[in-house]
Coordinates of C-alpha atoms and ligand atoms in Angstrom, one line a residue:
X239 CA 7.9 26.1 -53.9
X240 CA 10.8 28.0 -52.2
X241 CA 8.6 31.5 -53.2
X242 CA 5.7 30.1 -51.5
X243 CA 6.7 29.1 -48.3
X244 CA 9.0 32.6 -47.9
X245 CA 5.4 34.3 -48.4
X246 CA 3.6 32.7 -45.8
X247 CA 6.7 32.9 -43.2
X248 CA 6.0 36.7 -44.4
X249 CA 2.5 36.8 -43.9
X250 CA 3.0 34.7 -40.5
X251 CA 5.9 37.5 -39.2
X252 CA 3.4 40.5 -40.4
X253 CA 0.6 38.5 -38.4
X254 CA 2.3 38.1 -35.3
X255 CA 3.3 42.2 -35.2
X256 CA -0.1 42.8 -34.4
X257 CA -1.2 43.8 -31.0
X258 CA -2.8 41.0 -30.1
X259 CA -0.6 38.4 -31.1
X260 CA 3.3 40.1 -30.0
X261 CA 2.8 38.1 -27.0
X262 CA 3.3 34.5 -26.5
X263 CA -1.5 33.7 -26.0
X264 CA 0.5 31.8 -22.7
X265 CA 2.5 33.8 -20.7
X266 CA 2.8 36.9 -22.1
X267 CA 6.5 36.9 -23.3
X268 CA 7.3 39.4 -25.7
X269 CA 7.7 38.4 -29.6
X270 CA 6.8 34.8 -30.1
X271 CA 8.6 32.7 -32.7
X272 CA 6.0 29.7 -32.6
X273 CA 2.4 29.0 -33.6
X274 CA 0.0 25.9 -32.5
X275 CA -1.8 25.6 -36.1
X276 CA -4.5 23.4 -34.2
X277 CA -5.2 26.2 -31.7
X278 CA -4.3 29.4 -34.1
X279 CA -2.3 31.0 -31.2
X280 CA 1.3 32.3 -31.6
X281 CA 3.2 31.6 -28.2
X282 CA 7.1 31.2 -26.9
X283 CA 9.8 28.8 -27.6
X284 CA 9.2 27.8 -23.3
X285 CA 5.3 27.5 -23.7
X286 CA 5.8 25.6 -27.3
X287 CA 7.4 22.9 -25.1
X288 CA 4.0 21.7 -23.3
X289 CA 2.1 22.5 -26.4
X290 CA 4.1 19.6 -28.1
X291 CA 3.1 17.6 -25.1
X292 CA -0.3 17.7 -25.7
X293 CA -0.6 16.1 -29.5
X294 CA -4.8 15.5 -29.1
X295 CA -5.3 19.0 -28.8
X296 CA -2.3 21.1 -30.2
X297 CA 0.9 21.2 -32.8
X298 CA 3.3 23.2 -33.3
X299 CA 5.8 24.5 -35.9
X300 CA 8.5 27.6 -35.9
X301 CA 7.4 30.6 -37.1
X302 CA 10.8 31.0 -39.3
X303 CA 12.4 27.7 -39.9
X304 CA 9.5 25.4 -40.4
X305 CA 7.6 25.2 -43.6
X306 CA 3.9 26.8 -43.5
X307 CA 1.6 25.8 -46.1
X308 CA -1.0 28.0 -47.3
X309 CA -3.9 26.4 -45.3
X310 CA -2.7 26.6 -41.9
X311 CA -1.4 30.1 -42.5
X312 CA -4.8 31.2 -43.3
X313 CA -6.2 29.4 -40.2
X314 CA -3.7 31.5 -38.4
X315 CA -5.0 34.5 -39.9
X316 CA -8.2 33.5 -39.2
X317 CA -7.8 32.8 -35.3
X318 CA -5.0 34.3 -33.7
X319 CA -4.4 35.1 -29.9
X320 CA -7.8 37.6 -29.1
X321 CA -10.2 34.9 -30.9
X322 CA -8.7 31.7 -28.7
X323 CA -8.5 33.9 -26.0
X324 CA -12.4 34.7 -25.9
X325 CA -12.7 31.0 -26.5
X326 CA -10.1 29.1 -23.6
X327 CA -10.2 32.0 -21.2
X328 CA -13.6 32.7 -21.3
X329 CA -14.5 32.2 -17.2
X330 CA -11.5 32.5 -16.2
X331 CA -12.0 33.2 -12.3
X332 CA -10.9 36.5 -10.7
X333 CA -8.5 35.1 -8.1
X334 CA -7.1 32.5 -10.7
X335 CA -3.1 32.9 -10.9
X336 CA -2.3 33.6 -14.9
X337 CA 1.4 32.9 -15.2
X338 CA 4.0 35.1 -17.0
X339 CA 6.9 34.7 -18.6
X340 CA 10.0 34.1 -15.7
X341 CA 6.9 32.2 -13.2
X342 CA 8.0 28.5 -12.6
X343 CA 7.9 25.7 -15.2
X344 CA 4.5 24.0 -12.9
X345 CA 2.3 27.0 -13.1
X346 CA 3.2 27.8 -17.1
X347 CA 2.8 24.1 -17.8
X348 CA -0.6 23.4 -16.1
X349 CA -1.8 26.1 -16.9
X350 CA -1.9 25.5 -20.7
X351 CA -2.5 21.9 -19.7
X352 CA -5.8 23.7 -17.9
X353 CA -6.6 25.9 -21.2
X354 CA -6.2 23.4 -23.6
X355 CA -6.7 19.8 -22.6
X356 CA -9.1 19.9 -20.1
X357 CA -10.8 23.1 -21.2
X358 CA -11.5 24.5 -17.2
X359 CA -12.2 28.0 -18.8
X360 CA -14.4 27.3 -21.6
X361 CA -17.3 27.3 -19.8
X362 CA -18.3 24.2 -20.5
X363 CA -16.3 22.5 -17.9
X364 CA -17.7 24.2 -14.7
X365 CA -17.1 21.0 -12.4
X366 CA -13.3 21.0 -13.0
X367 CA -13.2 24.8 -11.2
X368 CA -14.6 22.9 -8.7
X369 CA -10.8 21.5 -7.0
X370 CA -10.3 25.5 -5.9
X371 CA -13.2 27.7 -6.1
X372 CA -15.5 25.8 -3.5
X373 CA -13.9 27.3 -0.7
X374 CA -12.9 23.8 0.4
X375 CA -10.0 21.7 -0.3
X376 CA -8.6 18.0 1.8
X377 CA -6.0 16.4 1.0
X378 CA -2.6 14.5 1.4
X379 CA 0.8 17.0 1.0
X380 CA 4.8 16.2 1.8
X381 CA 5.5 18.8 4.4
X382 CA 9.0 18.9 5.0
X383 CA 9.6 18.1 9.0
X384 CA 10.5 21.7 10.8
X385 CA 14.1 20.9 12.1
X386 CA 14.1 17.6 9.4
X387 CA 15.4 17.6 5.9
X388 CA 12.9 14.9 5.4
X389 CA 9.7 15.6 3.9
X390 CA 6.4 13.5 5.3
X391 CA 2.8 13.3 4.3
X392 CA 0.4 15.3 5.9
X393 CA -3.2 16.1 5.2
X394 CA -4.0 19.7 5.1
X395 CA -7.7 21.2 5.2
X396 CA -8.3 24.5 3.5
X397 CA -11.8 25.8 4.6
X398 CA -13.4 28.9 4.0
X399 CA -15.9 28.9 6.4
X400 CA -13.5 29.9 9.3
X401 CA -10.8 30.7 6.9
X402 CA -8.3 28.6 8.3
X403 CA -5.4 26.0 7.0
X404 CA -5.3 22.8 9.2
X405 CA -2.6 20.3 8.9
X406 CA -2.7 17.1 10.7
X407 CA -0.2 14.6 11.4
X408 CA -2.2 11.1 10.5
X409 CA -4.6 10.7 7.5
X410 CA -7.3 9.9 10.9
X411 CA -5.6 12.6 13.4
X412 CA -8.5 14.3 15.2
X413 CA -6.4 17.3 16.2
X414 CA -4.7 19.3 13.8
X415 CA -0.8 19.9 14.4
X416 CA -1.3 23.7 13.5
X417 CA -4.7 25.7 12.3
X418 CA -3.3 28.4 10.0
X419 CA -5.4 32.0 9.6
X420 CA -5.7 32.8 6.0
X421 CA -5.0 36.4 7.3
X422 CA -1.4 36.8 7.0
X423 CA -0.9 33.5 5.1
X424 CA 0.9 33.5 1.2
X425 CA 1.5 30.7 -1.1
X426 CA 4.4 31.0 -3.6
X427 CA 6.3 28.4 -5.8
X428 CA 10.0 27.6 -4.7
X429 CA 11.4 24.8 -7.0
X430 CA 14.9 25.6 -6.2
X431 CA 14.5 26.4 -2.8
X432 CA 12.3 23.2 -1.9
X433 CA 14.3 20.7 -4.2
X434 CA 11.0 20.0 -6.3
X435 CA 9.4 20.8 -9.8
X436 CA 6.0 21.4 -7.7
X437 CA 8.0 22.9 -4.1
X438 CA 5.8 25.3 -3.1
X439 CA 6.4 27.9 0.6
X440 CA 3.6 28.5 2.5
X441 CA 4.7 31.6 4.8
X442 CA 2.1 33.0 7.8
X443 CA 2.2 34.1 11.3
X444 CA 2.3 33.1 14.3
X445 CA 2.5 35.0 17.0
X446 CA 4.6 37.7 16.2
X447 CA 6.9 35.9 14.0
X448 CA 7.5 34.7 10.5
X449 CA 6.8 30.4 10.0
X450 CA 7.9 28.8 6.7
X451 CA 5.9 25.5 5.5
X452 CA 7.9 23.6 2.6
X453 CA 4.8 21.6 0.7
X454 CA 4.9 19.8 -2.7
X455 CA 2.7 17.2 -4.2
X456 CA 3.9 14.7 -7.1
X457 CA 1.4 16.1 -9.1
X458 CA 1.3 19.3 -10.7
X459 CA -2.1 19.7 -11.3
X460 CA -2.8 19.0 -7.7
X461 CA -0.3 21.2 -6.3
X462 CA -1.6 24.4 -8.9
X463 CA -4.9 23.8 -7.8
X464 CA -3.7 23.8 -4.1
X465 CA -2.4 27.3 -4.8
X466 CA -5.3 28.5 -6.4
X467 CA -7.7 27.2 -3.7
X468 CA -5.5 29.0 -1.4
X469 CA -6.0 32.2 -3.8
X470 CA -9.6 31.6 -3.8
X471 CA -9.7 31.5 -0.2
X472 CA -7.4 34.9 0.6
X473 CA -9.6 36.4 -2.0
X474 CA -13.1 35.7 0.2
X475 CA -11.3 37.0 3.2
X476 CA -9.8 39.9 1.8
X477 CA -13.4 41.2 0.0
X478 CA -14.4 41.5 3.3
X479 CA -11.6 42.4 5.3
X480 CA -10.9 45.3 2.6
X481 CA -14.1 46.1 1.4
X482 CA -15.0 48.2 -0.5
X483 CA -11.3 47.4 -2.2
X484 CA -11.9 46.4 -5.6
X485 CA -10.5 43.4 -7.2
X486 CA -7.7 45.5 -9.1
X487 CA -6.7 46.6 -5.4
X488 CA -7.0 43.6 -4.0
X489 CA -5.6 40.7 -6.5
X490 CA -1.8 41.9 -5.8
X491 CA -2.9 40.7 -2.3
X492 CA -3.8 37.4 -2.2
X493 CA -0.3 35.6 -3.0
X494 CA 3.0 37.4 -3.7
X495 CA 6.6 37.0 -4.7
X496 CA 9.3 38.4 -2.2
X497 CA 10.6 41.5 -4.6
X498 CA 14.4 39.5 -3.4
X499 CA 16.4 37.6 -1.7
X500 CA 19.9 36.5 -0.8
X501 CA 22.4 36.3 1.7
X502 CA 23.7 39.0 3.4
X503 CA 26.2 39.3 6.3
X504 CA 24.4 41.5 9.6
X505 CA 26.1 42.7 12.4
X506 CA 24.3 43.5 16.2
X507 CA 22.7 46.7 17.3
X508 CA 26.0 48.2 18.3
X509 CA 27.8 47.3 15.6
X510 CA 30.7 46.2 16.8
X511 CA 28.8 42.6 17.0
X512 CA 30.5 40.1 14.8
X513 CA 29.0 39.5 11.4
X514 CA 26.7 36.7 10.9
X515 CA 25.9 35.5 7.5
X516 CA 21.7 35.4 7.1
X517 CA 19.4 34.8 4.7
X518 CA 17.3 37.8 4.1
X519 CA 13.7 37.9 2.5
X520 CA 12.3 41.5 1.6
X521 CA 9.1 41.7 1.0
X522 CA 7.4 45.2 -0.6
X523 CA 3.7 44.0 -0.4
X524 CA 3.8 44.1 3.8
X525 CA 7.3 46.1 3.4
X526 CA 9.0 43.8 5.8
X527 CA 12.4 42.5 5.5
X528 CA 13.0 39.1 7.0
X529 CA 15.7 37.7 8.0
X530 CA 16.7 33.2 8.7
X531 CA 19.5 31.6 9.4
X532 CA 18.9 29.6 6.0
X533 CA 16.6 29.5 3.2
X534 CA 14.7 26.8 4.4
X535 CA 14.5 27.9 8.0
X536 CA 11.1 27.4 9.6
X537 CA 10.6 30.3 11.6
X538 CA 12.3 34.1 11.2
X539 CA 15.0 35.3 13.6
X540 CA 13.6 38.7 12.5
X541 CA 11.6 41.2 10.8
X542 CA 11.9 44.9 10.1
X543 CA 9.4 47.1 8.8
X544 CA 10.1 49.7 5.8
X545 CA 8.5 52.6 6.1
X546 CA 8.6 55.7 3.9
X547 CA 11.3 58.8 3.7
X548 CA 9.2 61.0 5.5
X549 CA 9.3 58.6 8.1
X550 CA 13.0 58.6 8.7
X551 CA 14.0 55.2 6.3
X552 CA 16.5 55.5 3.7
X553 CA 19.1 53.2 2.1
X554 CA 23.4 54.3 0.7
X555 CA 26.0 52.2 0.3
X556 CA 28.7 52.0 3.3
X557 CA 32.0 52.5 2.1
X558 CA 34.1 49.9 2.6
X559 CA 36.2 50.1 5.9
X560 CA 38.2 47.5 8.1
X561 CA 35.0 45.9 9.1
X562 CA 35.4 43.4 12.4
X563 CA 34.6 40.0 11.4
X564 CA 32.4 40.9 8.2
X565 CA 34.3 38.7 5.1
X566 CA 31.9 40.5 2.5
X567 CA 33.1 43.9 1.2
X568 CA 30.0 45.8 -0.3
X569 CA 28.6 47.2 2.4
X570 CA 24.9 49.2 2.6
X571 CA 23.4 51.2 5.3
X572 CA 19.3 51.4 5.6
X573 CA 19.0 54.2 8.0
X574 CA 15.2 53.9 10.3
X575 CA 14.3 55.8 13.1
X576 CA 14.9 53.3 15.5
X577 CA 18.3 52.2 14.2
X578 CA 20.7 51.5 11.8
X579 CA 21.3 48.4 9.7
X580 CA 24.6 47.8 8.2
X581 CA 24.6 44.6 6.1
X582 CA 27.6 43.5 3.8
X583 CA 27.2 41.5 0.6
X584 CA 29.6 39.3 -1.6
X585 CA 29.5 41.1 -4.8
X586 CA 29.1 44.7 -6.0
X587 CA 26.3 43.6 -8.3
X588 CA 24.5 42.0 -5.4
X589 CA 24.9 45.7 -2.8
X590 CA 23.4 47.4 -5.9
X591 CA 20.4 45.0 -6.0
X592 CA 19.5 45.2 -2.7
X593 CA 20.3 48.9 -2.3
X594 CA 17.6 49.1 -5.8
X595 CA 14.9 46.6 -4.0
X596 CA 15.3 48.7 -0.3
X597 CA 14.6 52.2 -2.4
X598 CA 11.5 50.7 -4.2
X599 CA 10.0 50.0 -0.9
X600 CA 11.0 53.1 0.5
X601 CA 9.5 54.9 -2.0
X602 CA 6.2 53.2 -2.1
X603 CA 2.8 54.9 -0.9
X604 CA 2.0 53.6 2.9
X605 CA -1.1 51.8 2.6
X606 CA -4.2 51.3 4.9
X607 CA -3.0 47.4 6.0
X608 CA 0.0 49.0 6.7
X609 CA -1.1 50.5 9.5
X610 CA -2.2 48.2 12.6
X611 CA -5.2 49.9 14.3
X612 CA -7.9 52.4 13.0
X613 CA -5.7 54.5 15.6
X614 CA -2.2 54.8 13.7
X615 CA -4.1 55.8 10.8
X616 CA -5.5 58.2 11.9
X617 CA -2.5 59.9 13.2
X618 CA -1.0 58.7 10.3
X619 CA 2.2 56.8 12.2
X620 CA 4.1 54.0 11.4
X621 CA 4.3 50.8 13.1
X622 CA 7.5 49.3 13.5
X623 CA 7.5 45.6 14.5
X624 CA 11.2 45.0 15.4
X625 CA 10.5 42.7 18.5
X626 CA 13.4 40.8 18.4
X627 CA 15.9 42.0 15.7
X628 CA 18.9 42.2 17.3
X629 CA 19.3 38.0 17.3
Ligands
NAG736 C1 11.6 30.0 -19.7 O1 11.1 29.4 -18.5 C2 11.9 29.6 -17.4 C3 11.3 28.9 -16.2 O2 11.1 27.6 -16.6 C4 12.1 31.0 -17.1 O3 13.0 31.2 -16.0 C5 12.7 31.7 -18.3 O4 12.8 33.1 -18.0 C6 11.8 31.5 -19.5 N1 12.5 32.0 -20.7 C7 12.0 32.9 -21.5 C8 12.9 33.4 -22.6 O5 10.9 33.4 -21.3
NAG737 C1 -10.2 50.5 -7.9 O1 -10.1 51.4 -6.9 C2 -9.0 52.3 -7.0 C3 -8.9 53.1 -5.8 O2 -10.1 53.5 -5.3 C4 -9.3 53.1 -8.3 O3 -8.2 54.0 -8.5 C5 -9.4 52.2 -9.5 O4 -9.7 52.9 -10.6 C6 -10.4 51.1 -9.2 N1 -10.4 50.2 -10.3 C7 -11.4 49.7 -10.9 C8 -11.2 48.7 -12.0 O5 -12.5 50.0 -10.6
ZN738 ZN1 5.0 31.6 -23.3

C-alpha cells in the first residue's frame, strides 16, 4: 500500500511541473502543494482554504502528505488547471478583476466563491454578471464620516449613462451629498487601512485635490461586485475617452494599487521648515505622489507630479546631517525642476524603498494622459500640478 500511494504523490508532483498547472488555477501563486479532486485543479495552501469552504462543489487534499488513491489521481490527470479553466472562466468579462497571489483575502475568496459555487463564468449563469456589468448599480454602503471615525450607511448610485458616483445621505434623499466623475475616480481594497475584511478606498478628484472615501459592505460578495461595477464603468469611459487604446492598454487603467506608501517626515520649501511627519501615497499610474496628514485623511494636503529624467526629476539619498527638527535619520532628495524635496524616513530599509519606488516612476515612458491638453503634447511638456505643496 505504502508503494502505491508514493507513486501517485509521484505522478501528482510530475503533473503539477507542467506549465499549466505550476500555478495555483486561483491566483496564480507559483508551485501549488494542493489539489481539489472534485474540480481537478491544483491551487495554493491560501486558496485551499475557501475551497474547503465550499464542500457541495469542491475537496481538497495535500499534494504530499495526504494519501491519493489511484482514481482521483487519474481524474487529476485527466483535468488539470487549462481544462477547468476553459470550463469556470469561460466568459470571464474584460474589465473583471482576476486576483493574484498577495491581493486581499475578499477578492481571492469571492472570487473562487464566483468560479466555483455560483458558476458566474460558465456561461450558463449570465444573470449573475448582471450585479456589475449593466452599467448600473444602487445600493446601501457604510461610508466612514469625513472628520468622524464612525462609519454610516449611505446609498451610493453608480450609473453609466453620465458616468457618475452619487452618494446620498438618506435611503429617500433627493439630492446627492457628492456626484463623483468616473474620470479620475479608483477603487482599491484597504483591509488594514479601513479596519474591515471588505474596507475598500474610493479616491477621485475634486477640484484640484485628492478626496478619500472609506466604504465597506458586510458582505463580500456585495462589496466585489461594487468594485467590479466600478471597473465596468471606468472601462466604458475610458474606451471612449482613450480610443483607439486597446484593452491591453487600457485594463491597467481602470483601478490601481499605489506602487507604496508610508510615513515620511517633509520639511517646507525653504527647508529650514520644521519636519512634519505625513503620510505619503505614490502613485506610478498618474505619477503623483500624495501626501495626508494620516492614512485615513479625507482630502490631500498635496500632490506632486513625477516626471521623467529628461525633465529634470531624479531621486539620491541625503546624507545624514544635523537636521532641524527631523527625528528620522535616512534621509532622500527627489530633485524636480521646480524644487527640491527632502523627506526623512525611520529605517534604512524604508529610504531604500522609497528611493526604489521614486526611480521606477522616474524612469517610466510619459504617457498621453499624462499630459493635460492636446497643447502640452504637442510641445511635449510636462505639467506639474503642485498647487499647494508647501502645506
Ligand atoms: C496568502 O494571502 C495573504 C492575504 O490574505 C497574502 O498577503 C499572502 O501573500 C498569501 N500568501 C502566499 C504564500 O501566497
Ligand atoms: C495594443 O496597443 C499597443 C500600442 O499600440 C500595442 O503595442 C499592442 O500590441 C496592442 N495589443 C493588442 C493585444 O492588440
Ligand atoms: Zn492561490
Amino acid at each position: 500500500l505504502m508503494a502505491s500511494w508514493d507513486r501517485n504523490t509521484i505522478i501528482l508532483l510530475d503533473l503539477v511541473k507542467q506549465p499549466e498547472n505550476a500555478r495555483c488555477a486561483d491566483c496564480g501563486a507559483p508551485d501549488p502543494d494542493w489539489a481539489s479532486y472534485k474540480l481537478g485543479v491544483f491551487v495554493c495552501l491560501n486558496c485551499s482554504g475557501t475551497h474547503r469552504d465550499l464542500t457541495d462543489v469542491s475537496r481538497v487534499k495535500s499534494i504530499r502528505l495526504d494519501n491519493w488513491e489511484d482514481d482521483l489521481v487519474e481524474f487529476m490527470r485527466r483535468n488539470g488547471n487549462a481544462v477547468a479553466k476553459a470550463q469556470y472562466e469561460k466568459s470571464v468579462p474584460a474589465f473583471y478583476y482576476r486576483p493574484q497571489q498577495h491581493d486581499c483575502v475578499v477578492l481571492r475568496d469571492q472570487w473562487i466563491r464566483a468560479k466555483y459555487a455560483r458558476q458566474e463564468f460558465t456561461g450558463k449563469n449570465g444573470h449573475l454578471q448582471k450585479a456589475y456589468s449593466s452599467g448600473f448599480c444602487d445600493g446601501t454602503l457604510w461610508k466612514k464620516g469625513k472628520n468622524k471615525r464612525q462609519f454610516q450607511k449611505r446609498r451610493f448610485v453608480l450609473s453609466q449613462d453620465d458616468f457618475t458616483l452619487r452618494y446620498f445621505i438618506k435611503e429617500d434623499s433627493k439630492v446627492a451629498k457628492a456626484i463623483i466623475s468616473v474620470r479620475n475616480m479608483n477603487a482599491v481594497f484597504q483591509p488594514e487601512k479601513v479596519g474591515h475584511q471588505n474596507g475598500l478606498q474610493i479616491t477621485y478628484m475634486t477640484e484640484d485635490r485628492t478626496r478619500n472615501l472609506f466604504v465597506y459592505h458586510e458582505n463580500g460578495q456585495e462589496i466585489v461586485n461594487w468594485f467590479n461595477a466600478v471597473r465596468a464603468v471606468r472601462y466604458a469611459y475610458l474606451r471612449k475617452a482613450l480610443a483607439p487604446a486597446n484593452d491591453s492598454e487600457l485594463m491597467p487603467l481602470l483601478t490601481t494599487r499605489s506602487l507604496k506608501e508610508g510615513y515620511m517626515e517633509k520639511t517646507g520649501p525653504m527647508q529650514w521648515e520644521p519636519f512634519k511627519r505625513r503620510w505619503f501615497v505614490l502613485c506610478s499610474v498618474d505619477r503623483k505622489l500624495l501626501y495626508f496628514k494620516t492614512p485615513m485623511d479625507a482630502l490631500e494636503l498635496g500632490a506632486v507630479f513625477i516626471g521623467t529624467e529628461a525633465h529634470g526629476f531624479s531621486v539620491r539619498e541625503t546624507p545624514t546631517r544635523g537636521s532641524r527638527g527631523s527625528r528620522w535619520r535616512y534621509g532622500l532628495t527627489m530633485e524636480t525642476p521646480d524644487r527640491n524635496f527632502i523627506f526623512m524616513c525611520e529605517q534604512e530599509l524604508e529610504q531604500r524603498d522609497w528611493i526604489k519606488a521614486f526611480q521606477q516612476v522616474i524612469a517610466q515612458p510619459l504617457l498621453p494622459q499624462h499630459y493635460s491638453s492636446k497643447e502640452e503634447r504637442q510641445y511635449n511638456c510636462v505639467i506639474i500640478h503642485n498647487k499647494h505643496i508647501s502645506k
